[in-house]
Tab-separated table of C-alpha atoms in Angstrom:
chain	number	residue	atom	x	y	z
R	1	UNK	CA	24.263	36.991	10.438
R	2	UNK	CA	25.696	33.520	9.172
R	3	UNK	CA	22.937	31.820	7.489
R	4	UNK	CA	24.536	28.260	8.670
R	5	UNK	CA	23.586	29.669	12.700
R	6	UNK	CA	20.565	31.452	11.653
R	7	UNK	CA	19.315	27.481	10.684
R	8	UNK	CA	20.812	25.095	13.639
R	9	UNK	CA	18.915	27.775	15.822
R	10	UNK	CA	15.610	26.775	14.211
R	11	UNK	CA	16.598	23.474	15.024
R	12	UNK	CA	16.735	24.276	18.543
R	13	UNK	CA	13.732	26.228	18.435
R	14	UNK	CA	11.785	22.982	16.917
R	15	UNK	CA	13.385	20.747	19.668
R	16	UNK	CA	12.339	22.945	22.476
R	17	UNK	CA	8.852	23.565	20.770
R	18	UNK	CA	8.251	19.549	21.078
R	19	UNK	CA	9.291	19.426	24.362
R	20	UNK	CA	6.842	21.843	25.246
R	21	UNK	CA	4.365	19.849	23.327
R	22	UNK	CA	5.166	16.689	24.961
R	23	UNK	CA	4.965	18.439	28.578
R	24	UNK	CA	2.135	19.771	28.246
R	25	UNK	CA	-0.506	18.075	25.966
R	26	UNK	CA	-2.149	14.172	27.420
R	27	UNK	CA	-3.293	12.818	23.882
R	28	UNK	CA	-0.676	9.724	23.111
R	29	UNK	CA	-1.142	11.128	19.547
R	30	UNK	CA	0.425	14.659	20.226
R	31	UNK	CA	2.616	13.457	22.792
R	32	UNK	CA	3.830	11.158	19.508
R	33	UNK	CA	3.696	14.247	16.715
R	34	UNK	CA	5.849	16.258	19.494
R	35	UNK	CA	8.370	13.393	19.958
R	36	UNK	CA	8.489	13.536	15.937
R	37	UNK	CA	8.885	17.083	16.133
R	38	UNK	CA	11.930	16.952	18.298
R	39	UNK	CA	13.425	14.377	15.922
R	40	UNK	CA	13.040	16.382	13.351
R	41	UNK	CA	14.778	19.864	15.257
R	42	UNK	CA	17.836	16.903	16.144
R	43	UNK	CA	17.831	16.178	12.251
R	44	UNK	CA	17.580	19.689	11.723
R	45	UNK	CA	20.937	20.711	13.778
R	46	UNK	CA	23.243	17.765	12.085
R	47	UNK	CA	21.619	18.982	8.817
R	48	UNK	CA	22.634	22.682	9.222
R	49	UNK	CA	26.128	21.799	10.417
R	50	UNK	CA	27.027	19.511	7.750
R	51	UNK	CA	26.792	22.813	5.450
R	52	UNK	CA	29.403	24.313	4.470
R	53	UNK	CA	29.148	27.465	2.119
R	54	UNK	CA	30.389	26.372	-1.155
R	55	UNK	CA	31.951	22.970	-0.278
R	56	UNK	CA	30.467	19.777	-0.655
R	57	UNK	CA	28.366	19.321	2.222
R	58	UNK	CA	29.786	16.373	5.166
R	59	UNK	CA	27.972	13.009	4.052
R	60	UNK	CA	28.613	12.033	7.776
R	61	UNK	CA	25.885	13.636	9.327
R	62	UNK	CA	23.032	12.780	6.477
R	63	UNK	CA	23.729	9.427	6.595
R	64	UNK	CA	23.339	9.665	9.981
R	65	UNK	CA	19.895	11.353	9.717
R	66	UNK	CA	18.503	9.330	6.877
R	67	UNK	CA	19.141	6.031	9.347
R	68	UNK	CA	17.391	8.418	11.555
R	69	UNK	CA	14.371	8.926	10.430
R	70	UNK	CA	13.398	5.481	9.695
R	71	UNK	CA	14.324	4.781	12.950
R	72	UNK	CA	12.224	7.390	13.863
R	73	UNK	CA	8.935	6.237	11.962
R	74	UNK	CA	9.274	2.643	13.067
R	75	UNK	CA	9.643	3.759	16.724
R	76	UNK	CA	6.479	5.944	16.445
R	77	UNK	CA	4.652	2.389	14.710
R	78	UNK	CA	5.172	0.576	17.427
R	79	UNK	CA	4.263	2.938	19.970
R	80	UNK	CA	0.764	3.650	18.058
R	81	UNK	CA	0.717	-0.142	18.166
R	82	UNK	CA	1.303	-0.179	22.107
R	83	UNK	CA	-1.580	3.014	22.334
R	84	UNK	CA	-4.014	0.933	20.686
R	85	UNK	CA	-3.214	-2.497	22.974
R	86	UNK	CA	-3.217	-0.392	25.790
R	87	UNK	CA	-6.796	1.176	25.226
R	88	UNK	CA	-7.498	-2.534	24.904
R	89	UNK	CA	-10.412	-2.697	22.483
R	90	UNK	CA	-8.443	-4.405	19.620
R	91	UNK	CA	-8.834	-2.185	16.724
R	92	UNK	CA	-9.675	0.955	18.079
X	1	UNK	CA	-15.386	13.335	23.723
X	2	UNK	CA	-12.499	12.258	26.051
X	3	UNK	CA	-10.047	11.621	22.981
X	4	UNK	CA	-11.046	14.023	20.539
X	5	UNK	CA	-10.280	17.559	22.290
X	6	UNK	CA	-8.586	17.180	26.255
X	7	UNK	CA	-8.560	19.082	29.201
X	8	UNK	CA	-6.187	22.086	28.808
X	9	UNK	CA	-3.034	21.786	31.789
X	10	UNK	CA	-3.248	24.073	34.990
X	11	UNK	CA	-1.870	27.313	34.116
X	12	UNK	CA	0.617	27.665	36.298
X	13	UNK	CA	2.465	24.524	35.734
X	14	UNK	CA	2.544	25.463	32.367
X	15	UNK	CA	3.847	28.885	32.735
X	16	UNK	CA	6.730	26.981	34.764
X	17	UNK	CA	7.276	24.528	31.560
X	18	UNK	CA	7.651	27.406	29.170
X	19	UNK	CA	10.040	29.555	30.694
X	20	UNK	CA	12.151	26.425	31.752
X	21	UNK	CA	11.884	25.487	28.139
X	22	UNK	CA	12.809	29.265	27.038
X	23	UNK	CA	15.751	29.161	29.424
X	24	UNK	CA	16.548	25.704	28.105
X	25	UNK	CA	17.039	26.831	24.204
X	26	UNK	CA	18.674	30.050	25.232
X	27	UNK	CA	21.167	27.801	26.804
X	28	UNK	CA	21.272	25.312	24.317
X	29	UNK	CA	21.694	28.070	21.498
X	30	UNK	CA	24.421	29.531	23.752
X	31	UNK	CA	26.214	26.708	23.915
X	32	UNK	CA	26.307	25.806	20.672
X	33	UNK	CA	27.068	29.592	19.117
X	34	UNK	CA	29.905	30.030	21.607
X	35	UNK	CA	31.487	26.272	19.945
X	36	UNK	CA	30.638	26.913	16.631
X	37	UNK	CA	32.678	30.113	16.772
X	38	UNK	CA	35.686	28.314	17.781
X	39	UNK	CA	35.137	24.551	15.868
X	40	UNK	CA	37.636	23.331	13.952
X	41	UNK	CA	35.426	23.465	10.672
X	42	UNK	CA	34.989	20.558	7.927
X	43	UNK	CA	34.697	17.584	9.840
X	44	UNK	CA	34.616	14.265	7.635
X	45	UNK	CA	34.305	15.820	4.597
X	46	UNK	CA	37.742	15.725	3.081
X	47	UNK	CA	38.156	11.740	4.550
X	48	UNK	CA	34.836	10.739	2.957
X	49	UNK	CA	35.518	12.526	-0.293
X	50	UNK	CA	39.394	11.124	-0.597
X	51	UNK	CA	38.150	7.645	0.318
X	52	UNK	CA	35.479	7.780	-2.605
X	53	UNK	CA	37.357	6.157	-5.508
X	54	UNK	CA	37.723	3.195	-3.415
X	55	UNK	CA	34.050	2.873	-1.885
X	56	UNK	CA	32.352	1.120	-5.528
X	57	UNK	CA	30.130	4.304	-5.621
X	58	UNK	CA	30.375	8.293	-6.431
X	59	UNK	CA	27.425	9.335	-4.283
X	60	UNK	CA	29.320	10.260	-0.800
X	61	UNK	CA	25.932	9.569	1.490
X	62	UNK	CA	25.545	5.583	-0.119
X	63	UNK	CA	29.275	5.439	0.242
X	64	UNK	CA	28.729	6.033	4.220
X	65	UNK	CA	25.339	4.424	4.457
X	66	UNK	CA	26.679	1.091	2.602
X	67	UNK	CA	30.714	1.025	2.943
X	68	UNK	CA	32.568	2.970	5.411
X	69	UNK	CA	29.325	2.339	8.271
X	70	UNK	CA	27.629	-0.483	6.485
X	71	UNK	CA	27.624	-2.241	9.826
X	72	UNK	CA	25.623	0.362	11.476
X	73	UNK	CA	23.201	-0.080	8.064
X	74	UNK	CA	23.331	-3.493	8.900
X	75	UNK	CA	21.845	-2.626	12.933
X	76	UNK	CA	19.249	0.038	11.561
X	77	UNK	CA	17.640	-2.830	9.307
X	78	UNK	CA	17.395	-4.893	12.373
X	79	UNK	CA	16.327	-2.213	14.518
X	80	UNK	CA	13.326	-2.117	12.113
X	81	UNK	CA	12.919	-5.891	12.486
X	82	UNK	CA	12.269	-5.151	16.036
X	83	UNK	CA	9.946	-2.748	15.331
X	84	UNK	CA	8.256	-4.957	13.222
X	85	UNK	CA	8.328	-8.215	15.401
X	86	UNK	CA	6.941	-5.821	18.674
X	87	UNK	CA	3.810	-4.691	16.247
X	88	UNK	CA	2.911	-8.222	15.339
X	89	UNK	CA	3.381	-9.131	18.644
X	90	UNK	CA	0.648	-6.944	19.887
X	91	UNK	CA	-2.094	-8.473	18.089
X	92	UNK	CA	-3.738	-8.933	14.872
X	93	UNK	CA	-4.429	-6.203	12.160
X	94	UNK	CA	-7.231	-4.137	11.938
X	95	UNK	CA	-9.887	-5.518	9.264
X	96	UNK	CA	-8.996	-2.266	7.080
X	97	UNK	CA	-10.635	-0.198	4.991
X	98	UNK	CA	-13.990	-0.707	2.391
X	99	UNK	CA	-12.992	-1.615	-0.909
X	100	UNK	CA	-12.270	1.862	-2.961
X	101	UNK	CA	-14.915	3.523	-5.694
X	102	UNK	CA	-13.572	3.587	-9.188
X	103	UNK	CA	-11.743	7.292	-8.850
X	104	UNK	CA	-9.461	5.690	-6.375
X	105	UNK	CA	-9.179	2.399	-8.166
X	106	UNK	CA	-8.789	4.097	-11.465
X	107	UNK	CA	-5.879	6.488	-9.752
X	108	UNK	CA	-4.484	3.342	-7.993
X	109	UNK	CA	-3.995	1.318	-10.593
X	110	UNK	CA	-1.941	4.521	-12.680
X	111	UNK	CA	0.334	5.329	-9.513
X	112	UNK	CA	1.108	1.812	-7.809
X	113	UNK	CA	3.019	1.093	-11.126
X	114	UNK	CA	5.052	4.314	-11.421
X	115	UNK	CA	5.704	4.347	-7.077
X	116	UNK	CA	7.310	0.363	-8.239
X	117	UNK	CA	8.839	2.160	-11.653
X	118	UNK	CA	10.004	5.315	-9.572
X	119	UNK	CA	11.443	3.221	-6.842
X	120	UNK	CA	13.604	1.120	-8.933
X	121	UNK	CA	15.302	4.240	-10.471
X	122	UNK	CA	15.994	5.441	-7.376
X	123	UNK	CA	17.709	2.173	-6.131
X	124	UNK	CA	19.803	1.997	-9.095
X	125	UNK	CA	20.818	5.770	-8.930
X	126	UNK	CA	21.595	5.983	-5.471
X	127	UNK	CA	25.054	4.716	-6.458
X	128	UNK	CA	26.353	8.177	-8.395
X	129	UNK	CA	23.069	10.461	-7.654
X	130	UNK	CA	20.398	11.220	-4.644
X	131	UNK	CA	18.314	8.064	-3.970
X	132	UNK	CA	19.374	4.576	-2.688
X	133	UNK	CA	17.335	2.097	-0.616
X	134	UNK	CA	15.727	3.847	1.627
X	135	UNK	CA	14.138	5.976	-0.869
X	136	UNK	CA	13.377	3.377	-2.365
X	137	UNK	CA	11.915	1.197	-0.070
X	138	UNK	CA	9.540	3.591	0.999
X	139	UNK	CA	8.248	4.343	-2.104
X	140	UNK	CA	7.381	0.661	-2.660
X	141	UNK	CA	5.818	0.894	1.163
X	142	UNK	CA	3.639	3.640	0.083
X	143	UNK	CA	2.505	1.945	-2.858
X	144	UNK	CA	1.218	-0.759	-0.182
X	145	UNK	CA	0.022	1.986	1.685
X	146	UNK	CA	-2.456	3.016	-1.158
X	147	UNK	CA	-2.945	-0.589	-1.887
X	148	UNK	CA	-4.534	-0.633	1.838
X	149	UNK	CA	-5.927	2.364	1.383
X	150	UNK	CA	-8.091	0.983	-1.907
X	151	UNK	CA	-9.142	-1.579	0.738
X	152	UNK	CA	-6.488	-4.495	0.146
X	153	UNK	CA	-6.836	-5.751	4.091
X	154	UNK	CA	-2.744	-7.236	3.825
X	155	UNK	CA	-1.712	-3.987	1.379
X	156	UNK	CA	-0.750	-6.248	-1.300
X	157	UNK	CA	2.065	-8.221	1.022
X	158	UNK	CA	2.342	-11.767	0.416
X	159	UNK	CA	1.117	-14.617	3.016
X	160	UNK	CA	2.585	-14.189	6.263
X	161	UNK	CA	5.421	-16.940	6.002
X	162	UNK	CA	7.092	-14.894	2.456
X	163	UNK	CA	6.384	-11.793	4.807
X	164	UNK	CA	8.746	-13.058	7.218
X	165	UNK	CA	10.931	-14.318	4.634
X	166	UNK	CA	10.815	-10.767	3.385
X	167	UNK	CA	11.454	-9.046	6.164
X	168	UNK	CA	15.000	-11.182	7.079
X	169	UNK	CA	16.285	-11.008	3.454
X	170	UNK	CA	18.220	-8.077	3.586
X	171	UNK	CA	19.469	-8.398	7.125
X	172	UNK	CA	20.218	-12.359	6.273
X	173	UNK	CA	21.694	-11.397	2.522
X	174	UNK	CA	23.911	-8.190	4.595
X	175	UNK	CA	25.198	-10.714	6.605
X	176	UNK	CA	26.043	-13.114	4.355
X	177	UNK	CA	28.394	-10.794	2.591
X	178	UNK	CA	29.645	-9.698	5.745
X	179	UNK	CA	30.647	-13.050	6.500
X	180	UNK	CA	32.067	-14.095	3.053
X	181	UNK	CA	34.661	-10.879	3.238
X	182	UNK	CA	35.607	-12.566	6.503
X	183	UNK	CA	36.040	-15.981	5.180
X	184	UNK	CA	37.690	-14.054	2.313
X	185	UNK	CA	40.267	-12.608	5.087
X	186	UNK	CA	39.450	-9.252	4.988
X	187	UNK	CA	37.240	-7.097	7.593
X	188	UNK	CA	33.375	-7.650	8.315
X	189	UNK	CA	31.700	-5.619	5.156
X	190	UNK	CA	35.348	-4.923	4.162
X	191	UNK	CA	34.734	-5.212	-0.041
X	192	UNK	CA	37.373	-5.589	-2.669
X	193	UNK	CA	37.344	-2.800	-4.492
X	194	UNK	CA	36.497	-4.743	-8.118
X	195	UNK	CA	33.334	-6.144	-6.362
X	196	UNK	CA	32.580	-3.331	-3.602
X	197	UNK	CA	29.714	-1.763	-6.743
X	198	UNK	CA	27.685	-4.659	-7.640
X	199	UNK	CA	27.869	-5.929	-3.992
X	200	UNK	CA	26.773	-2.799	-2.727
X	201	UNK	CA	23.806	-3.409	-5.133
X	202	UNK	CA	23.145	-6.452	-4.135
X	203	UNK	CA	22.550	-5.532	-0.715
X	204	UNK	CA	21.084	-2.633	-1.557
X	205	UNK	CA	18.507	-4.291	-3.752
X	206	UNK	CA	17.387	-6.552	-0.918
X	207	UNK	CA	17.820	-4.177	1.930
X	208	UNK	CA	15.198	-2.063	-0.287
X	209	UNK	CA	12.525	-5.411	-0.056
X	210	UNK	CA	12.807	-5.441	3.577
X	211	UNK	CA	12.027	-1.820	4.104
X	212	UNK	CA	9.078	-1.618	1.644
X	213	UNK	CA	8.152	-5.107	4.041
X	214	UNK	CA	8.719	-3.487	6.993
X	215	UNK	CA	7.646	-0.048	6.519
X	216	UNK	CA	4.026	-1.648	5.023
X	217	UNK	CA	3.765	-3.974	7.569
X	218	UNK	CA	4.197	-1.411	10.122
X	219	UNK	CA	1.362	0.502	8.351
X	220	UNK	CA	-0.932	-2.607	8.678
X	221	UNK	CA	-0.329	-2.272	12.196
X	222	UNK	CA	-0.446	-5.930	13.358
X	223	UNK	CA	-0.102	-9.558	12.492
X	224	UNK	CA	-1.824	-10.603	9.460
X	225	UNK	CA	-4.772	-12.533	9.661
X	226	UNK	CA	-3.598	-16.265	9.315
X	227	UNK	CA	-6.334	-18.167	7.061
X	228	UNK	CA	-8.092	-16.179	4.190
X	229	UNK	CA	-4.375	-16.146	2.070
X	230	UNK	CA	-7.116	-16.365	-1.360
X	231	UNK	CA	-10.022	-14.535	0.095
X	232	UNK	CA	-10.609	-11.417	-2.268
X	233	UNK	CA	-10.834	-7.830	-0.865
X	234	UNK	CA	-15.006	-8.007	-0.756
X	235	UNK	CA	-14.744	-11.290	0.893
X	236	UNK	CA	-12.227	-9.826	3.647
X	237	UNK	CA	-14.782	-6.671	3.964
X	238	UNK	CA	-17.628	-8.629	4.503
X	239	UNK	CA	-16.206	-10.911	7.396
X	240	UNK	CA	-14.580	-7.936	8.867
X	241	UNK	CA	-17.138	-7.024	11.276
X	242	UNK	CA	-17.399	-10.510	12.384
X	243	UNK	CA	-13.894	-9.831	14.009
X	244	UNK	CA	-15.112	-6.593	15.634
X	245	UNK	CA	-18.175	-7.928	17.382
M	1	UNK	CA	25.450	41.754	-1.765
M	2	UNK	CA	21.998	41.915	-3.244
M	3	UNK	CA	22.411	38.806	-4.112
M	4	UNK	CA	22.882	37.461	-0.538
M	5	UNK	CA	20.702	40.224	1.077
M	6	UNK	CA	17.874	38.747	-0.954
M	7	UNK	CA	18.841	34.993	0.184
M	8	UNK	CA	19.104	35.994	3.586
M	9	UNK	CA	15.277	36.859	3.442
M	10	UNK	CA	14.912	34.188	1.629
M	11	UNK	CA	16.371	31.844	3.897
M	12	UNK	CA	14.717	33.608	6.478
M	13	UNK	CA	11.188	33.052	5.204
M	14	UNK	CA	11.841	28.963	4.847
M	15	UNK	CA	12.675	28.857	8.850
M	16	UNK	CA	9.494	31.201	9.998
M	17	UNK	CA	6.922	29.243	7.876
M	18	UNK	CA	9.266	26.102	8.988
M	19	UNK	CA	8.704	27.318	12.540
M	20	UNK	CA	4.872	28.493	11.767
M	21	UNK	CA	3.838	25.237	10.809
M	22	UNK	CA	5.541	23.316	13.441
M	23	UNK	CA	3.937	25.935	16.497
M	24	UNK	CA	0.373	25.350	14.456
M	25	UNK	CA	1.273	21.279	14.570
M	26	UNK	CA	1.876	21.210	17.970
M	27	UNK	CA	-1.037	23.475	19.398
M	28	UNK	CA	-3.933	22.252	17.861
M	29	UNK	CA	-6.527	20.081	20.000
M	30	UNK	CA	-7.691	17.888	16.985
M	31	UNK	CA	-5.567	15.053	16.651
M	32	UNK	CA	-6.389	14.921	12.546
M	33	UNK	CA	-5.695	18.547	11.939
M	34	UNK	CA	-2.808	18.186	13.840
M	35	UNK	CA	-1.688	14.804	11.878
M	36	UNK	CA	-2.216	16.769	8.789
M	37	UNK	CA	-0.211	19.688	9.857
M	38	UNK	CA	2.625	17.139	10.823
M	39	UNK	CA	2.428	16.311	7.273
M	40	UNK	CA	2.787	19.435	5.933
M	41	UNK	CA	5.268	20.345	8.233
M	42	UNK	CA	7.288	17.685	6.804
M	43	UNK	CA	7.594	18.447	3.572
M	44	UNK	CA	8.387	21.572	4.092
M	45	UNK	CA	10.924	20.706	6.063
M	46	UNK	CA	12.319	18.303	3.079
M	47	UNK	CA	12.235	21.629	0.807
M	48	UNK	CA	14.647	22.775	3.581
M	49	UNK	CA	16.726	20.573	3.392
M	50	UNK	CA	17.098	20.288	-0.105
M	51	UNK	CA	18.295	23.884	0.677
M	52	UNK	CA	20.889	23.205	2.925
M	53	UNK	CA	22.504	20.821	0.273
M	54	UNK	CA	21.133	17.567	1.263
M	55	UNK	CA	18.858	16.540	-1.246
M	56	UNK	CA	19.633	12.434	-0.149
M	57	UNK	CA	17.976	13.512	3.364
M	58	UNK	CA	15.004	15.639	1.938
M	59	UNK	CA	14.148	12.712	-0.299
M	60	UNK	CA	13.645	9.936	2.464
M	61	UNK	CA	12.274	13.036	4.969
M	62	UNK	CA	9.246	13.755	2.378
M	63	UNK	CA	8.717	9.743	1.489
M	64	UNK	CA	9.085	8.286	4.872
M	65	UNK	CA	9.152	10.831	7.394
M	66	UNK	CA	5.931	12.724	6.194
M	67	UNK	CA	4.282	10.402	3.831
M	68	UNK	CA	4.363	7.035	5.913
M	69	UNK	CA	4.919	8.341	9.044
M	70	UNK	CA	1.658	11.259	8.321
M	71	UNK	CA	0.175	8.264	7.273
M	72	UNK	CA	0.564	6.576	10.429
M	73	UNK	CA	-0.447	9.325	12.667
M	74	UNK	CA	-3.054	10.333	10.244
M	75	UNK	CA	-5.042	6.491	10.817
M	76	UNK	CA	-4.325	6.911	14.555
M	77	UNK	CA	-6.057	9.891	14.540
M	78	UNK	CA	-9.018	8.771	12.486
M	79	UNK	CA	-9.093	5.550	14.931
M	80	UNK	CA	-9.214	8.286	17.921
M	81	UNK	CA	-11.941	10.499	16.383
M	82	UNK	CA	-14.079	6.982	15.568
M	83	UNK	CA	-13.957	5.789	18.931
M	84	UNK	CA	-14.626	9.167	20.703
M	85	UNK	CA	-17.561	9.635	18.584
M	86	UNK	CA	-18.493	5.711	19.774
M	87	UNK	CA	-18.303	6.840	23.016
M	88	UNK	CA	-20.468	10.419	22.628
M	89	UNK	CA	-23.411	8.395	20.720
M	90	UNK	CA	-23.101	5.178	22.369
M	91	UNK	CA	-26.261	3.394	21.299
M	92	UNK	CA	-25.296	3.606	17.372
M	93	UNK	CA	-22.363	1.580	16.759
M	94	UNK	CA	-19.220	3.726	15.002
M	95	UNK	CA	-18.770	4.455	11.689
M	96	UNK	CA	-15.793	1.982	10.868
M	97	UNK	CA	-14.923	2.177	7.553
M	98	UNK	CA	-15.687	5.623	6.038
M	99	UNK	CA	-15.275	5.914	2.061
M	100	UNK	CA	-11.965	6.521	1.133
């Protein structure tokens, strides 16, 4: 078995895993650590196909992911930001 | 105890989630085996790597990040600007945390200065080695982050008007290069290949204060308080539960 | 073949616990165990990366994705716990700044 497969499937196992999460669970704060989650199984994929055995991996896809995941944690900011208006008490 | 553990979901819905879900990644991972089989292979590789001698840099991921897609660089900071703007917009800060015993301060005041020392290498490396401004901006955020932590209420950012000042200079100073290669008559963010190094720096080196601004701010988690600029830690703790009651 | 046999397994190992800690993130009911799970999960999934060649990614993964953004979720979850215990003891007022 191709290593290269045997990881992009783990990143489709972590993106199904959050869904699953996300369906399921009513705290804002694990809907937000499954959204994360999924994220991360996206990264995960472009990751494990910009490997190549031997090669110099694609730069494509990491740059990609790096814009990614700041993207990522300023999205989940602002929604804990929008949680915390919406309860409506101010600071907690 | 509403918040701290919830209701679990009705058992059958979730049975129907999880082998939708299972069907969805067997589909997903069938999908993608049966393309990867057949995929033509390297992708941008050989492009990026033949175009490096002409980027200003030898690190291939700051050579896309800051040349061949610096426009999309250029969107991401902004996107972050958003971020930032809808978090202020929500309200003001929360009065933080008590001022820190000695340990912490002790173990602040060795780490803060190595997070600033460890973030500058990694700004100046990204150009031929692993690092670059992201890195480095969030190593400066998370020496605000302990700074807030150890009970600093505005995690060691300036007054609110440098804040915003911060928080535009790399988009405004991106820009402003983008605009001067026009006026130049080349492309938007199109560099001449003396300059493309140092101007990559340049941007880089300001892109990295607005994501250390950002990033912190975000972890303040809301407009900063607007009076008080001088007021030391104590002072902010003791007027903090004013604000609460 | 050794050689690969033994990364194989190797390789193997890095996606179960990968996979371990995000299952363990994701199913447990305390929102500060499961912020500090997140974390974890995080960096380890920086040391993966740094195995799949992409040691740019695994750097900004274990400084923003798990350190500021566990950081994040980690306060939220503190704020959450404060104000449920509020609620479950209402005449004492909440605990708001524990020690750090």
């Amino acid at each position: 078995m191709d290593a290269e497969l045997l990881y992009a499937s783990a990143g489709f196992i972590l993106f199904v895993l959050g869904i699953w999460s996300l369906l399921l669970h009513r705290l804002l704060i694990r809907k937000l650590i499954a959204l994360n989650i999924m994220g991360s199984g996206v990264f995960h994929l472009l990751i494990a196909t910009a490997e190549h055995h031997g090669e110099p991996a694609d730069p494509v896809p990491h740059a990609l992911v790096l814009t990614g995941i700041v993207v990522a944690v300023s999205a989940t900011a602002l929604a804990l930001s929008f949680g915390r208006a919406l309860r409506g008490d101010g600071d907690d | 105890m509403r918040n701290s553990l919830e209701p679990k979901p009705q058992r059958s819905a979730a049975l129907l989630v999880v082998v939708l879900l299972i069907l969805l990644a067997g589909l997903l991972q069938w999908v993608y085996f049966t393309h990867a089989a057949t995929a033509p292979g390297a992708g941008l590789t050989a492009l990026a790597q033949a175009e490096l001698p002409r980027s200003g840099v030898t690190n291939p991921v700051t050579a896309v990040l800051l040349n061949y897609r610096a426009l999309d660089t250029l969107l991401e900071l902004s996107v972050l600007l958003t971020a930032m703007l809808g978090i202020w917009s929500l309200g003001p800060a929360t009065p933080g945390y008590q001022q820190a015993g000695a340990v912490f301060a002790g173990l602040a005041a060795w780490v803060v200065p190595l997070l600033i020392l460890s973030g500058g290498y990694l700004l100046w490396i990204g150009a031929k080695a692993p690092g670059g401004a992201f890195q480095a901006g969030a190593l400066l955020a998370a020496a605000g982050v302990i700074q807030r932590l150890g009970g600093d209420p505005r995690a060691s950012l300036p007054n609110e008007s440098a804040q915003r000042w911060l928080a535009i200079a790399g988009i405004g100073i991106f820009a402003l290069v983008g605009l001067a290669t026009l006026v130049a008559g080349r492309g938007f963010l199109d560099y001449p290949l003396a300059w493309a190094g140092w101007l990559i720096l340049l941007i880089e080196t300001f892109a990295t204060l607005t994501i250390a601004t950002l990033l912190t701010a975000a972890y303040v988690g809301g407009q900063p308080p607007p009076s008080q600029t001088t007021a030391t830690p104590g002072m902010h703790r003791m007027q903090a539960p004013d604000r609460k009651a | 073949m050794t050689a690969t046999l033994a990364l194989l397994i190797f390789d193997v190992l890095m996606l179960l616990t990968l996979l371990g800690l995000a299952v363990a993130t994701l199913s447990s009911r305390d929102p500060r165990r499961a912020a500090i799970l997140f974390i974890a999960f995080g960096l380890w999934l920086s040391l993966v990366w740094a195995r799949l060649g992409a040691p740019d990614v695994a750097l900004a993964e274990a400084a923003i994705g798990a350190g500021l953004g566990g950081a994040l979720i980690l306060s939220a979850a503190r704020r959450a716990r404060a104000s449920s215990q509020a609620k479950a003891r209402a005449p004492t007022p909440p605990e708001r700044t524990p020690p750090v």
